[in-house]
PDB file of C-alpha atoms in Angstrom:
ATOM      1  CA  MET A  56      92.972 159.316  73.669  1.00 93.00           C
ATOM      2  CA  VAL A  57      92.992 161.697  76.806  1.00 95.00           C
ATOM      3  CA  TYR A  58      92.583 159.828  80.057  1.00 96.00           C
ATOM      4  CA  LYS A  59      90.770 162.256  82.399  1.00 96.00           C
ATOM      5  CA  PHE A  60      91.442 161.144  86.302  1.00 96.00           C
ATOM      6  CA  ARG A  61      89.709 162.101  89.386  1.00 96.00           C
ATOM      7  CA  VAL A  62      93.012 162.553  92.241  1.00 97.00           C
ATOM      8  CA  ILE A  63      91.404 162.664  95.775  1.00 96.00           C
ATOM      9  CA  LEU A  64      93.498 163.311  98.474  1.00 94.00           C
ATOM     10  CA  ASP A  65      93.087 161.224 101.685  1.00 90.00           C
ATOM     11  CA  ALA A  66      92.101 163.775 104.142  1.00 88.00           C
ATOM     12  CA  GLU A  67      89.062 164.844 106.417  1.00 88.00           C
ATOM     13  CA  GLU A  68      87.607 167.777 103.879  1.00 88.00           C
ATOM     14  CA  ASP A  69      87.085 166.916 100.519  1.00 91.00           C
ATOM     15  CA  VAL A  70      89.749 168.124  98.413  1.00 93.00           C
ATOM     16  CA  PHE A  71      90.356 166.976  94.862  1.00 95.00           C
ATOM     17  CA  ARG A  72      91.323 167.604  91.517  1.00 96.00           C
ATOM     18  CA  ASP A  73      90.540 166.686  88.158  1.00 97.00           C
ATOM     19  CA  ILE A  74      93.089 166.169  85.444  1.00 97.00           C
ATOM     20  CA  ALA A  75      93.313 165.285  81.721  1.00 97.00           C
ATOM     21  CA  ILE A  76      96.413 163.843  80.545  1.00 97.00           C
ATOM     22  CA  LEU A  77      97.232 161.378  77.139  1.00 96.00           C
ATOM     23  CA  GLU A  78      97.303 157.870  77.616  1.00 94.00           C
ATOM     24  CA  ASP A  79     100.627 157.391  76.466  1.00 94.00           C
ATOM     25  CA  ASP A  80     101.901 159.916  78.549  1.00 96.00           C
ATOM     26  CA  THR A  81     104.219 158.098  81.402  1.00 96.00           C
ATOM     27  CA  LEU A  82     103.484 157.602  85.446  1.00 96.00           C
ATOM     28  CA  GLU A  83     106.074 160.215  85.757  1.00 96.00           C
ATOM     29  CA  ASP A  84     103.886 162.876  83.822  1.00 97.00           C
ATOM     30  CA  LEU A  85     101.472 162.021  85.937  1.00 97.00           C
ATOM     31  CA  HIS A  86     103.288 162.583  88.854  1.00 95.00           C
ATOM     32  CA  ASN A  87     104.348 166.067  87.820  1.00 96.00           C
ATOM     33  CA  ALA A  88     101.057 167.067  87.197  1.00 96.00           C
ATOM     34  CA  ILE A  89      99.443 165.723  90.599  1.00 96.00           C
ATOM     35  CA  PHE A  90     102.027 167.467  92.487  1.00 93.00           C
ATOM     36  CA  ASN A  91     101.914 170.548  90.421  1.00 94.00           C
ATOM     37  CA  SER A  92      97.544 170.698  90.679  1.00 95.00           C
ATOM     38  CA  PHE A  93      98.374 170.991  94.391  1.00 94.00           C
ATOM     39  CA  GLY A  94     100.719 173.255  94.919  1.00 92.00           C
ATOM     40  CA  PHE A  95     103.824 171.099  95.986  1.00 91.00           C
ATOM     41  CA  ASP A  96     107.099 171.855  94.966  1.00 90.00           C
ATOM     42  CA  GLY A  97     108.295 168.569  93.441  1.00 86.00           C
ATOM     43  CA  MET A  98     111.178 168.039  95.287  1.00 89.00           C
ATOM     44  CA  GLU A  99     110.123 165.226  97.710  1.00 91.00           C
ATOM     45  CA  VAL A 100     110.467 161.217  96.659  1.00 92.00           C
ATOM     46  CA  ALA A 101     107.074 159.720  95.520  1.00 94.00           C
ATOM     47  CA  SER A 102     105.517 156.653  94.708  1.00 95.00           C
ATOM     48  CA  PHE A 103     102.506 154.665  92.859  1.00 96.00           C
ATOM     49  CA  TYR A 104     101.211 151.489  94.136  1.00 96.00           C
ATOM     50  CA  THR A 105      99.013 149.752  92.074  1.00 94.00           C
ATOM     51  CA  CYS A 106      95.627 148.488  93.903  1.00 93.00           C
ATOM     52  CA  ASP A 107      92.572 146.224  93.517  1.00 92.00           C
ATOM     53  CA  GLU A 108      89.263 147.403  93.316  1.00 91.00           C
ATOM     54  CA  THR A 109      88.937 148.276  96.691  1.00 92.00           C
ATOM     55  CA  TRP A 110      91.979 150.416  96.868  1.00 92.00           C
ATOM     56  CA  ASN A 111      94.224 147.564  98.788  1.00 93.00           C
ATOM     57  CA  GLN A 112      97.799 148.371  98.041  1.00 92.00           C
ATOM     58  CA  GLU A 113      99.803 146.121  95.944  1.00 93.00           C
ATOM     59  CA  ASP A 114     103.176 146.861  93.658  1.00 93.00           C
ATOM     60  CA  GLU A 115     105.001 150.032  93.799  1.00 93.00           C
ATOM     61  CA  ILE A 116     105.978 151.886  91.345  1.00 94.00           C
ATOM     62  CA  SER A 117     108.937 154.515  92.514  1.00 93.00           C
ATOM     63  CA  LEU A 118     110.195 157.738  90.980  1.00 92.00           C
ATOM     64  CA  PHE A 119     113.574 156.622  91.139  1.00 89.00           C
ATOM     65  CA  ASP A 120     115.331 153.344  90.778  1.00 85.00           C
ATOM     66  CA  THR A 121     116.131 152.057  94.461  1.00 79.00           C
ATOM     67  CA  GLY A 122     116.932 148.472  93.340  1.00 76.00           C
ATOM     68  CA  ASP A 123     120.421 146.751  94.696  1.00 78.00           C
ATOM     69  CA  VAL A 124     121.246 146.399  90.697  1.00 81.00           C
ATOM     70  CA  PRO A 125     120.498 149.757  88.335  1.00 81.00           C
ATOM     71  CA  GLY A 126     118.021 149.368  85.759  1.00 77.00           C
ATOM     72  CA  GLU A 127     116.614 146.236  87.377  1.00 81.00           C
ATOM     73  CA  GLN A 128     113.760 148.143  88.568  1.00 86.00           C
ATOM     74  CA  LYS A 129     111.093 149.912  86.386  1.00 90.00           C
ATOM     75  CA  ILE A 130     110.365 153.409  87.153  1.00 93.00           C
ATOM     76  CA  MET A 131     107.293 155.783  86.726  1.00 94.00           C
ATOM     77  CA  SER A 132     108.823 157.177  83.610  1.00 94.00           C
ATOM     78  CA  ASP A 133     109.202 153.374  82.313  1.00 95.00           C
ATOM     79  CA  TYR A 134     105.434 153.121  82.112  1.00 95.00           C
ATOM     80  CA  GLN A 135     102.857 154.695  79.825  1.00 96.00           C
ATOM     81  CA  LEU A 136      99.579 155.150  81.726  1.00 95.00           C
ATOM     82  CA  SER A 137      97.904 152.634  79.273  1.00 93.00           C
ATOM     83  CA  ASP A 138     100.593 150.195  80.633  1.00 93.00           C
ATOM     84  CA  ILE A 139      98.838 149.996  84.089  1.00 92.00           C
ATOM     85  CA  LEU A 140      95.556 151.861  83.626  1.00 92.00           C
ATOM     86  CA  ASP A 141      92.589 151.149  81.240  1.00 88.00           C
ATOM     87  CA  LYS A 142      88.306 150.710  81.531  1.00 87.00           C
ATOM     88  CA  GLN A 143      88.617 147.763  84.040  1.00 89.00           C
ATOM     89  CA  ASN A 144      91.854 148.774  85.857  1.00 91.00           C
ATOM     90  CA  THR A 145      91.169 152.045  86.816  1.00 94.00           C
ATOM     91  CA  LYS A 146      92.658 152.992  89.994  1.00 96.00           C
ATOM     92  CA  ILE A 147      96.334 153.587  91.423  1.00 96.00           C
ATOM     93  CA  LEU A 148      97.400 154.773  95.021  1.00 96.00           C
ATOM     94  CA  TYR A 149      99.872 157.835  94.942  1.00 95.00           C
ATOM     95  CA  VAL A 150     101.991 158.322  97.945  1.00 94.00           C
ATOM     96  CA  TYR A 151     104.068 162.025  97.717  1.00 94.00           C
ATOM     97  CA  ASP A 152     106.773 162.689 100.217  1.00 92.00           C
ATOM     98  CA  PHE A 153     107.394 159.866 102.446  1.00 89.00           C
ATOM     99  CA  ILE A 154     108.316 162.056 105.693  1.00 90.00           C
ATOM    100  CA  ASN A 155     104.337 163.571 105.646  1.00 90.00           C
ATOM    101  CA  MET A 156     103.096 161.046 103.754  1.00 92.00           C
ATOM    102  CA  TRP A 157     100.592 162.945 101.339  1.00 93.00           C
ATOM    103  CA  THR A 158      98.126 160.057 100.137  1.00 94.00           C
ATOM    104  CA  PHE A 159      96.076 160.253  97.154  1.00 95.00           C
ATOM    105  CA  LEU A 160      93.362 158.010  95.640  1.00 96.00           C
ATOM    106  CA  VAL A 161      94.131 158.426  91.499  1.00 96.00           C
ATOM    107  CA  GLU A 162      91.010 156.712  89.752  1.00 96.00           C
ATOM    108  CA  LEU A 163      90.710 156.985  85.775  1.00 95.00           C
ATOM    109  CA  ALA A 164      87.027 158.573  85.166  1.00 95.00           C
ATOM    110  CA  ALA A 165      86.812 158.705  81.703  1.00 94.00           C
ATOM    111  CA  VAL A 166      88.912 157.914  78.425  1.00 94.00           C
ATOM    112  CA  GLU A 167      87.586 160.865  75.632  1.00 94.00           C
ATOM    113  CA  ASP A 168      89.202 162.174  72.553  1.00 94.00           C
ATOM    114  CA  GLN A 169      91.606 164.316  72.409  1.00 93.00           C
ATOM    115  CA  VAL A 170      90.586 168.010  71.808  1.00 91.00           C
ATOM    116  CA  VAL A 171      92.231 169.332  69.475  1.00 91.00           C
ATOM    117  CA  GLY A 172      94.404 173.220  70.726  1.00 91.00           C
ATOM    118  CA  ASN A 173      94.298 171.755  74.108  1.00 92.00           C
ATOM    119  CA  LEU A 174      97.687 171.237  75.986  1.00 94.00           C
ATOM    120  CA  TYR A 175      97.970 167.995  78.314  1.00 95.00           C
ATOM    121  CA  PRO A 176      98.601 167.511  81.214  1.00 95.00           C
ATOM    122  CA  GLU A 177      95.639 170.003  82.219  1.00 95.00           C
ATOM    123  CA  THR A 178      93.855 170.314  85.488  1.00 95.00           C
ATOM    124  CA  ILE A 179      90.201 170.563  84.670  1.00 95.00           C
ATOM    125  CA  PHE A 180      88.899 171.246  87.929  1.00 95.00           C
ATOM    126  CA  SER A 181      89.877 172.030  91.245  1.00 95.00           C
ATOM    127  CA  HIS A 182      87.644 171.475  94.778  1.00 95.00           C
ATOM    128  CA  GLY A 183      88.947 171.612  98.436  1.00 89.00           C
ATOM    129  CA  GLU A 184      92.109 173.813  99.833  1.00 89.00           C
ATOM    130  CA  MET A 185      95.162 171.608 101.034  1.00 86.00           C
ATOM    131  CA  PRO A 186      95.364 171.017 104.714  1.00 84.00           C
ATOM    132  CA  ASP A 187      98.441 172.275 106.475  1.00 79.00           C
ATOM    133  CA  GLU A 188      99.351 168.716 107.547  1.00 83.00           C
ATOM    134  CA  ALA A 189      99.117 165.381 105.929  1.00 81.00           C
ATOM    135  CA  MET A 190      96.664 163.440 107.845  1.00 79.00           C
ATOM    136  CA  GLU A 191      98.280 160.650 110.166  1.00 77.00           C
ATOM    137  CA  LYS A 192      98.639 157.330 108.753  1.00 64.00           C
ATOM    138  CA  ASN A 193      97.850 154.048 110.904  1.00 60.00           C
ATOM    139  CA  PHE A 194     100.022 151.099 109.811  1.00 49.00           C
ATOM    140  CA  GLU A 195      98.643 148.390 111.297  1.00 53.00           C
ATOM    141  CA  SER A 196      97.249 145.674 109.160  1.00 51.00           C
ATOM    142  CA  ASP A 197      93.636 144.306 109.452  1.00 56.00           C
ATOM    143  CA  ASN A 198      94.316 141.279 111.457  1.00 58.00           C
ATOM    144  CA  ALA A 199      96.488 142.246 113.532  1.00 54.00           C
ATOM    145  CA  ASP A 200      94.482 141.340 116.707  1.00 59.00           C
ATOM    146  CA  ASP A 201      94.800 138.052 115.101  1.00 59.00           C
ATOM    147  CA  TYR A 202      98.581 138.080 114.597  1.00 51.00           C
ATOM    148  CA  ASN A 203      99.144 138.969 118.256  1.00 56.00           C
ATOM    149  CA  ALA A 204      96.607 136.479 119.704  1.00 58.00           C
ATOM    150  CA  GLU A 205      98.620 133.573 117.820  1.00 57.00           C
ATOM    151  CA  PHE A 206     101.969 134.566 119.727  1.00 54.00           C
ATOM    152  CA  GLU A 207     100.264 135.189 123.282  1.00 59.00           C
ATOM    153  CA  ASP A 208     102.998 133.564 125.483  1.00 59.00           C
ATOM    154  CA  GLY A 209     100.731 134.229 128.807  1.00 61.00           C
ATOM    155  CA  LEU A 210     103.297 135.998 130.485  1.00 61.00           C
ATOM    156  CA  ASP A 211     103.008 139.274 132.422  1.00 62.00           C
ATOM    157  CA  GLU A 212     105.163 141.619 134.781  1.00 62.00           C
ATOM    158  CA  ASP A 213     105.114 139.400 137.265  1.00 63.00           C
ATOM    159  CA  ASP A 214     106.608 136.179 135.322  1.00 60.00           C
ATOM    160  CA  LEU A 215     110.042 138.268 134.935  1.00 58.00           C
ATOM    161  CA  ASP A 216     110.386 138.486 138.441  1.00 61.00           C
ATOM    162  CA  MET A 217     111.959 135.340 137.983  1.00 59.00           C
ATOM    163  CA  PHE A 218     115.496 136.590 137.048  1.00 57.00           C
ATOM    164  CA  GLU A 219     115.878 139.171 139.607  1.00 64.00           C
ATOM    165  CA  GLY A 220     118.709 138.006 141.878  1.00 61.00           C
ATOM    166  CA  ASP A 221     119.992 135.540 139.896  1.00 59.00           C
ATOM    167  CA  ASP A 222     123.917 135.160 139.374  1.00 60.00           C
ATOM    168  CA  SER A 223     123.995 132.241 137.124  1.00 57.00           C
ATOM    169  CA  PHE A 224     124.619 134.499 134.151  1.00 53.00           C
ATOM    170  CA  GLU A 225     128.578 134.775 133.922  1.00 59.00           C
ATOM    171  CA  ASP A 226     130.384 138.061 134.077  1.00 58.00           C
ATOM    172  CA  TYR A 227     132.450 138.939 131.325  1.00 56.00           C
ATOM    173  CA  GLY A 228     134.384 141.764 132.424  1.00 56.00           C
ATOM    174  CA  PHE A 229     132.724 144.361 129.948  1.00 54.00           C
ATOM    175  CA  GLU A 230     131.955 147.050 132.569  1.00 57.00           C
ATOM    176  CA  GLU A 231     134.505 149.606 130.866  1.00 57.00           C
ATOM    177  CA  ASN A 232     131.758 149.578 128.387  1.00 54.00           C
ATOM    178  CA  TRP A 233     129.370 150.636 130.278  1.00 53.00           C
ATOM    179  CA  ASN A 234     130.612 153.990 131.893  1.00 51.00           C
TER     180      ASN A 234
END
């Protein structure tokens, strides 16, 4: 079977690619197809993230083993597409280049019979131009205000004046380290 994906760049303008790839290809094969179809050189680190129906990020599947024990962590080449994605689980996130954070929404759009003579993976449709820079990401949780309110101590800058002129701190004589 052939999996057909729509890969959408998280950007202000519509930029997406439709990619056809065999269901028994790996996530690494999909990674290669994505960076090629968007014109990247493939020299940067990338990861896929499983997610729920509303694109909430779950487990990371990296390109390389970054664990403490070599071989303990499964990587992209360890997963066939059909291991992760099917008609019920259609969404996965893809992040390319952790400096620029190019982020893509990858959705399984169709599962079809393989066309004899076609070479897979292939980009079957391309829309939009890549922007010069990735969108800036805001890494704040949805409930950040609730978290901050829970730990509000009620102190302001005037409260810190209580330490001015306080000579009760012991002098350990390390001034030579501060020159």
